[in-house]
CSV table of C-alpha atoms in Angstrom, one decimal:
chain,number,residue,atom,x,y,z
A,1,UNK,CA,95.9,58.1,62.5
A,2,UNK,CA,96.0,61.7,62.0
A,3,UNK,CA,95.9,61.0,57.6
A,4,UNK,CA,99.7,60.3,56.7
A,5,UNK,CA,100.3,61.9,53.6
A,6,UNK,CA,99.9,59.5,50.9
A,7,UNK,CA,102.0,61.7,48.3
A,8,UNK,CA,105.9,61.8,49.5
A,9,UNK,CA,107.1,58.8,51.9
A,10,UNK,CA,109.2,57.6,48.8
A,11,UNK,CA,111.1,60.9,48.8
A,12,UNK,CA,114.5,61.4,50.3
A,13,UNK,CA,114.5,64.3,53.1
A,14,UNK,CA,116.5,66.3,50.8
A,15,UNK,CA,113.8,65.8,48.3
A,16,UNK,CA,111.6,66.8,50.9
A,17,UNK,CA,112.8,69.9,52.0
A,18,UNK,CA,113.0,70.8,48.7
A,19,UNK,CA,109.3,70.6,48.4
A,20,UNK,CA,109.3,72.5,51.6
A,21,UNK,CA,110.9,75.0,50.1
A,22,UNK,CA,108.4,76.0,47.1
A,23,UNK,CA,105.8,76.1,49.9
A,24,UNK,CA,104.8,72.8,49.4
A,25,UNK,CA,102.6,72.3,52.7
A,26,UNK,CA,102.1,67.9,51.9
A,27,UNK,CA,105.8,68.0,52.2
A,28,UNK,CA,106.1,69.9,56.2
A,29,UNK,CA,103.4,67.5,57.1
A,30,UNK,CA,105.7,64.7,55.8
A,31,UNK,CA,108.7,66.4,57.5
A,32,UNK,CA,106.6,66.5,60.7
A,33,UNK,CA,105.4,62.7,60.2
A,34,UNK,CA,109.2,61.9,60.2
A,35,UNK,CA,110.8,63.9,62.8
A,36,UNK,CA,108.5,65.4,65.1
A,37,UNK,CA,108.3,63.2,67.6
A,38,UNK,CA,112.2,63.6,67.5
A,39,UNK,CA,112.1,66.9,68.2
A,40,UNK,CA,109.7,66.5,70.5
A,41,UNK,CA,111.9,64.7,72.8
A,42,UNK,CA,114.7,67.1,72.4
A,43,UNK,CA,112.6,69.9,73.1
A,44,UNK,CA,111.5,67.8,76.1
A,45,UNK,CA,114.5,67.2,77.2
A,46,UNK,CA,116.0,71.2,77.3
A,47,UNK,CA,112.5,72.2,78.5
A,48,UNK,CA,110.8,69.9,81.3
A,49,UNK,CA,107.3,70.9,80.2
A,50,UNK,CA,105.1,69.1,77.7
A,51,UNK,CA,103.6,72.3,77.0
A,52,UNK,CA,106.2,74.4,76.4
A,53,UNK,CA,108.1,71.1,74.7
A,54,UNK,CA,105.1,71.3,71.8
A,55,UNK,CA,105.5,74.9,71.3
A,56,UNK,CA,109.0,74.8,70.8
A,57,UNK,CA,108.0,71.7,68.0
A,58,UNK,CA,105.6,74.6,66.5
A,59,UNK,CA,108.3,76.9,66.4
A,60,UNK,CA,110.5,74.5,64.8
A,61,UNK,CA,108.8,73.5,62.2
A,62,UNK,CA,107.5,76.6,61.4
A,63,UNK,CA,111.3,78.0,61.3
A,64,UNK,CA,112.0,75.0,58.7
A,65,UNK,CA,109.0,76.0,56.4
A,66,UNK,CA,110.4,79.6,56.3
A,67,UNK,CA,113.6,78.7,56.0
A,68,UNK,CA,114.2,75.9,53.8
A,69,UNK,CA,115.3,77.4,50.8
A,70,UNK,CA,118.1,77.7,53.2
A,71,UNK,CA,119.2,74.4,54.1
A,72,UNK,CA,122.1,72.9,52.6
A,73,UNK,CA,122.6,68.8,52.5
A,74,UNK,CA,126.4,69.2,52.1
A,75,UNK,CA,126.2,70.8,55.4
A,76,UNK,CA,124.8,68.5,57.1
A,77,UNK,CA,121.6,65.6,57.3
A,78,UNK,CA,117.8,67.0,57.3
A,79,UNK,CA,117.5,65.7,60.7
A,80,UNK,CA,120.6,67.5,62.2
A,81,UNK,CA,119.3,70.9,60.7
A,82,UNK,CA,115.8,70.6,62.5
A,83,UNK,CA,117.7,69.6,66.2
A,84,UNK,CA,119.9,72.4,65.6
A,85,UNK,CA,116.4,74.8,64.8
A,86,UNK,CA,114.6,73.0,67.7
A,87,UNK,CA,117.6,73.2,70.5
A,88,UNK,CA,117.6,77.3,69.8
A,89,UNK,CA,114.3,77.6,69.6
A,90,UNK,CA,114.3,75.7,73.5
A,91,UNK,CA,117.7,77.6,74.5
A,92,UNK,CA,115.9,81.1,73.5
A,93,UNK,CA,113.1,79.7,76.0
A,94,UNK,CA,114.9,78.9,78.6
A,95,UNK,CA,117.1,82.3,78.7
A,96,UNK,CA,113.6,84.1,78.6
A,97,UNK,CA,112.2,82.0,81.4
A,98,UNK,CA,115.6,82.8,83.7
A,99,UNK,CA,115.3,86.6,82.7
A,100,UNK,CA,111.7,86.3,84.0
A,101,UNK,CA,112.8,84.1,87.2
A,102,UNK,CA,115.6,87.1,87.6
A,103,UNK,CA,113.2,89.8,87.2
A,104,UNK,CA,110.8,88.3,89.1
A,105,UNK,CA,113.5,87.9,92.5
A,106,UNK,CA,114.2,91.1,92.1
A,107,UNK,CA,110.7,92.6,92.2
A,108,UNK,CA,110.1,90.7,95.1
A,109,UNK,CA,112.4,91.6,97.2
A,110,UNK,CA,111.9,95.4,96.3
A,111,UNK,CA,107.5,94.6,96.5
A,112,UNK,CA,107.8,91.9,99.5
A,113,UNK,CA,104.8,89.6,98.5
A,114,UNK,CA,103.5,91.8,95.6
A,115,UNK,CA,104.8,89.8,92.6
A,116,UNK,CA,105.3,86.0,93.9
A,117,UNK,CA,104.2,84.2,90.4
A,118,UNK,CA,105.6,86.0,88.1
A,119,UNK,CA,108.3,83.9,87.9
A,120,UNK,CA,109.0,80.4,87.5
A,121,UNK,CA,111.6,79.0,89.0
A,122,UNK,CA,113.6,76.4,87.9
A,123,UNK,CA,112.8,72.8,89.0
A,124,UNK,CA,115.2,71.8,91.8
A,125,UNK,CA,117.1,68.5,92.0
A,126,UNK,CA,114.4,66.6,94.1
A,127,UNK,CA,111.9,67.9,92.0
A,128,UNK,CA,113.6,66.1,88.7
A,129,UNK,CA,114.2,63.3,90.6
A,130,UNK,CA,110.3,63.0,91.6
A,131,UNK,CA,109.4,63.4,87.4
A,132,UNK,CA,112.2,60.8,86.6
A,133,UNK,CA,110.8,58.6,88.9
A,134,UNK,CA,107.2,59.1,88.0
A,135,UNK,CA,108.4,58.3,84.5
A,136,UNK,CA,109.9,55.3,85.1
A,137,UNK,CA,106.5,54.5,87.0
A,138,UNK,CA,104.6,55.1,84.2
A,139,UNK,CA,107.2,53.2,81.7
A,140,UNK,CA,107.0,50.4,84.0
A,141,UNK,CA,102.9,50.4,84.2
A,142,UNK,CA,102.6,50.9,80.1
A,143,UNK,CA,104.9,48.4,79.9
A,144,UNK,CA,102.5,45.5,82.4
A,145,UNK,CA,99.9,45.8,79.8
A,146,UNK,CA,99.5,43.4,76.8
A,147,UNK,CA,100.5,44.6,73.6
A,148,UNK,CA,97.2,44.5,72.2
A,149,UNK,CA,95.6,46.6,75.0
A,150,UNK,CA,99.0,49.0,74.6
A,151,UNK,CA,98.2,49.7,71.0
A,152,UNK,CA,94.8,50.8,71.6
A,153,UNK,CA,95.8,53.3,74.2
A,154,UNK,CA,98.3,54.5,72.4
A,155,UNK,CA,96.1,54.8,69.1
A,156,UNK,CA,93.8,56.9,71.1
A,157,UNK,CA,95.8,58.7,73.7
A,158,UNK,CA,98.9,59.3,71.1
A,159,UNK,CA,97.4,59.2,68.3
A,160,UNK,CA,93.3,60.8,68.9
A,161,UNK,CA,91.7,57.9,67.7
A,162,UNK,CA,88.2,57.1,68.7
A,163,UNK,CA,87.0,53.8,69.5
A,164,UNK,CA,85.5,53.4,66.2
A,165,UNK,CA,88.5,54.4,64.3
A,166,UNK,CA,90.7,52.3,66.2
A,167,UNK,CA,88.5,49.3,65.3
A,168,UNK,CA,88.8,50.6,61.2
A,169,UNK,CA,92.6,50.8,61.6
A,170,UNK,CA,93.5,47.6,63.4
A,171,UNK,CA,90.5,45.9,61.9
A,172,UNK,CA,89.1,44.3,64.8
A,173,UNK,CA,85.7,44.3,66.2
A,174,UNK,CA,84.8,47.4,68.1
A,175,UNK,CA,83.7,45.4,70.9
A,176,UNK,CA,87.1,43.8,71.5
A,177,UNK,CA,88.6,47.6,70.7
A,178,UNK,CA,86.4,48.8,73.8
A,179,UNK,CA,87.4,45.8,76.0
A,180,UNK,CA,90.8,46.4,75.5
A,181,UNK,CA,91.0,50.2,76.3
A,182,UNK,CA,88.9,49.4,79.6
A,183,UNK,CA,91.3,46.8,80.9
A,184,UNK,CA,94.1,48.5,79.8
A,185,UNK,CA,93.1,51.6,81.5
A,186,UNK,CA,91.9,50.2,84.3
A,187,UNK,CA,95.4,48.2,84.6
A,188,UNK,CA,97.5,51.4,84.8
A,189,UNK,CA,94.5,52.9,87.1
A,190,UNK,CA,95.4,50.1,89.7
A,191,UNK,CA,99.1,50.7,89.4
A,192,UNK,CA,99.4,54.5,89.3
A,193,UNK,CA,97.4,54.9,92.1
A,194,UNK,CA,100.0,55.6,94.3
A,195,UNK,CA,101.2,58.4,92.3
A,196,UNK,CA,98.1,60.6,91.9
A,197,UNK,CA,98.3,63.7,93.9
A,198,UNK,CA,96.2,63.1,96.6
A,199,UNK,CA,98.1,59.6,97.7
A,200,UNK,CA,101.7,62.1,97.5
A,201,UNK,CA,102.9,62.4,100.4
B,1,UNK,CA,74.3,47.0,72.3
B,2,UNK,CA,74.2,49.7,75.7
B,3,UNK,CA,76.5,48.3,78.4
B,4,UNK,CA,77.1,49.7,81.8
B,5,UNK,CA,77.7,53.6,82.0
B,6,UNK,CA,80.3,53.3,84.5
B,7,UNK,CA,82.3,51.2,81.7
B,8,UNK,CA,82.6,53.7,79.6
B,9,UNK,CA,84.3,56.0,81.6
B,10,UNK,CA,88.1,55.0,80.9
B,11,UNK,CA,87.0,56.0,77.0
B,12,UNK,CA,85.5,59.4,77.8
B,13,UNK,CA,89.0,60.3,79.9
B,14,UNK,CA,90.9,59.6,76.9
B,15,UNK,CA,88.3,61.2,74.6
B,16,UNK,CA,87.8,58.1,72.7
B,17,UNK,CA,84.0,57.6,72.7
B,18,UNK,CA,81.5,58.5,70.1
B,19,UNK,CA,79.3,61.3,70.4
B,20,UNK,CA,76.0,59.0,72.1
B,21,UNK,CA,78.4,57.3,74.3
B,22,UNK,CA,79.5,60.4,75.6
B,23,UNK,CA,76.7,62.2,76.0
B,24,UNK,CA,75.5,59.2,78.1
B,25,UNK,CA,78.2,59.6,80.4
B,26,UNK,CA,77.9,63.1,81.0
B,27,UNK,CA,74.4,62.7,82.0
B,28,UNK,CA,75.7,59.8,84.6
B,29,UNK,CA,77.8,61.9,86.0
B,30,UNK,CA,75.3,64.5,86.7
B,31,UNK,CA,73.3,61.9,88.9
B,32,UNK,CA,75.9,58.9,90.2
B,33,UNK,CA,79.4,60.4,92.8
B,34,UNK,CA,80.3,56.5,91.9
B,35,UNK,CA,80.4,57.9,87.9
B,36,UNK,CA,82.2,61.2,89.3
B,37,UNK,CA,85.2,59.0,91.3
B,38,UNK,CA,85.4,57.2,88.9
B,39,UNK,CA,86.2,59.8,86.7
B,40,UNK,CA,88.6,61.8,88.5
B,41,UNK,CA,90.3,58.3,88.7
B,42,UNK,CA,90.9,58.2,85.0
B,43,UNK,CA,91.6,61.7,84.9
B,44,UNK,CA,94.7,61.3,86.9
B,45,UNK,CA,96.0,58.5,84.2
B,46,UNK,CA,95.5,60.6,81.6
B,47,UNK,CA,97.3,63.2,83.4
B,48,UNK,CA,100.0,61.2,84.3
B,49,UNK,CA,100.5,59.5,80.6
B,50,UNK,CA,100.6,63.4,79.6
B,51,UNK,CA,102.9,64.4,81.7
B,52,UNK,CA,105.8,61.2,82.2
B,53,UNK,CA,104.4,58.8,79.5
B,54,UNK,CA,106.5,58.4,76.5
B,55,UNK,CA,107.7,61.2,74.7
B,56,UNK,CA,105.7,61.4,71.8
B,57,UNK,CA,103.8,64.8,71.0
B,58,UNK,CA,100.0,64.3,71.2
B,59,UNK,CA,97.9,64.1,68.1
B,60,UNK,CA,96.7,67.8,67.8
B,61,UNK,CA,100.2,69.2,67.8
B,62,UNK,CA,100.4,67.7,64.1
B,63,UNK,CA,97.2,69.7,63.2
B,64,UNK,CA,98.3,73.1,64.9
B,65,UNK,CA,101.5,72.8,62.8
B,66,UNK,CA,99.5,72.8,59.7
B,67,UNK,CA,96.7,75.3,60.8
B,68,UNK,CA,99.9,77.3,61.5
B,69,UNK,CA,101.7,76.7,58.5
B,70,UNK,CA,98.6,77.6,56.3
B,71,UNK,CA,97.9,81.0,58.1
B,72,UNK,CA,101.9,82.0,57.8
């Protein structure tokens, strides 16, 4: 695991952000530990792209380490002050990408195929139908693994392990650790075939 | 204890070997198309767990926060 900080689980968020607050930089990597994968899915969820989604964490976060000294627990819980930071830091994306999807129209039509990419448009309805369905797909295929051969993807997709460390932190041998990831992967090889892009239709 | 190359493929996708292991592979897949597919294969899962697995941030986010927040 990527080294939880040993220092401040005990502490409340408010205690936290406190911390934060006199530049304290144990006590964002605590914040993160507790709510960025929370932000992560909102971010995901305004912004479509996993890319964009962890730069829009970054900003976050960043925001709340500037700003801290700011926050004010009778206004409201740590966690709603970071979605509220997080939701404009997506919404300021997403104006930004339609102003360059607007600009982007409008050179075309003046430059016929000059400018094509500058522009992204926005995903239509079959195209978030396609990524829903894909993630159910993968959901479903995680979800056909054991839960031993789960963890130790997850420890090394999700969480950068190598085999080795894997082994240390669940304390098995790192033969069974390598076993696992094989068959696992190999598992949700054989049922998201279908879905790689040269079997799409 | 050296098993199969072709074994160790799935690992190398996710970035999970250690360094001998994956030097091993690359050299396999310098010499064997069976090592390349195989490959590609694996790519596509990890691409695929990227992009519509669960929505949890990938390890190295955490660290660009903190390289981020030290630099600030």
């Amino acid at each position: 695991m990527p080294a939880p900080s040993e220092t401040y689980p005990t502490d409340s968020d408010r205690v936290l952000v406190g911390r934060v607050a006199g530049s304290d930089q144990g006590a964002l990597a605590e914040l993160y530990d507790r709510y960025g994968s929370t932000m992560y899915a909102v971010a995901l969820r305004l912004s479509r792209e996993p890319a964009e989604a962890e730069d829009i964490v970054l900003e976050t976060f960043t925001q709340a380490w500037r700003e801290a000294s700011r926050y004010r627990s009778d206004l409201g819980s740590v966690v709603a002050w970071l979605t509220v930071i997080c939701r404009s830091r997506a919404l300021d994306r997403l104006r930004a990408r339609r102003r360059r999807d607007r600009l982007g129209e409008t050179l075309q039509v003046a430059g016929g195929e000059l400018v094509p990419a500058l522009g992204r448009r926005p995903p239509t309805a079959d195209q978030d139908l396609e990524r829903e369905e894909r993630c159910e797909r993968v959901t479903a295929a995680l979800e056909t693994l054991s839960a031993p051969q789960r963890k130790v993807l997850e420890l090394a997709y999700w969480g950068g392990l190598s085999h080795s460390e894997i082994a240390t932190h669940l304390g098995e041998p790192l033969g069974t650790v390598k076993t696992r990831v094989r068959a696992g992967m190999q598992k949700l090889r054989d049922s998201l075939r279908p879905y790689f892009p040269e079997h799409e239709g | 204890m050296t098993g199969k190359v072709i074994d160790l493929i799935p690992g190398f996708a996710l970035g999970a070997l250690s360094d001998d292991e994956a030097q091993r592979v690359r050299s396999a897949l310098a010499d064997s198309a069976d090592c390349r597919r195989e490959l590609a294969e694996f790519q596509e899962v990890v691409a695929l767990l990227a992009v519509a697995g669960p929505r949890i941030p990938p390890a190295s986010l955490r660290q660009r926060l903190l390289d981020r927040i030290a630099a600030d």
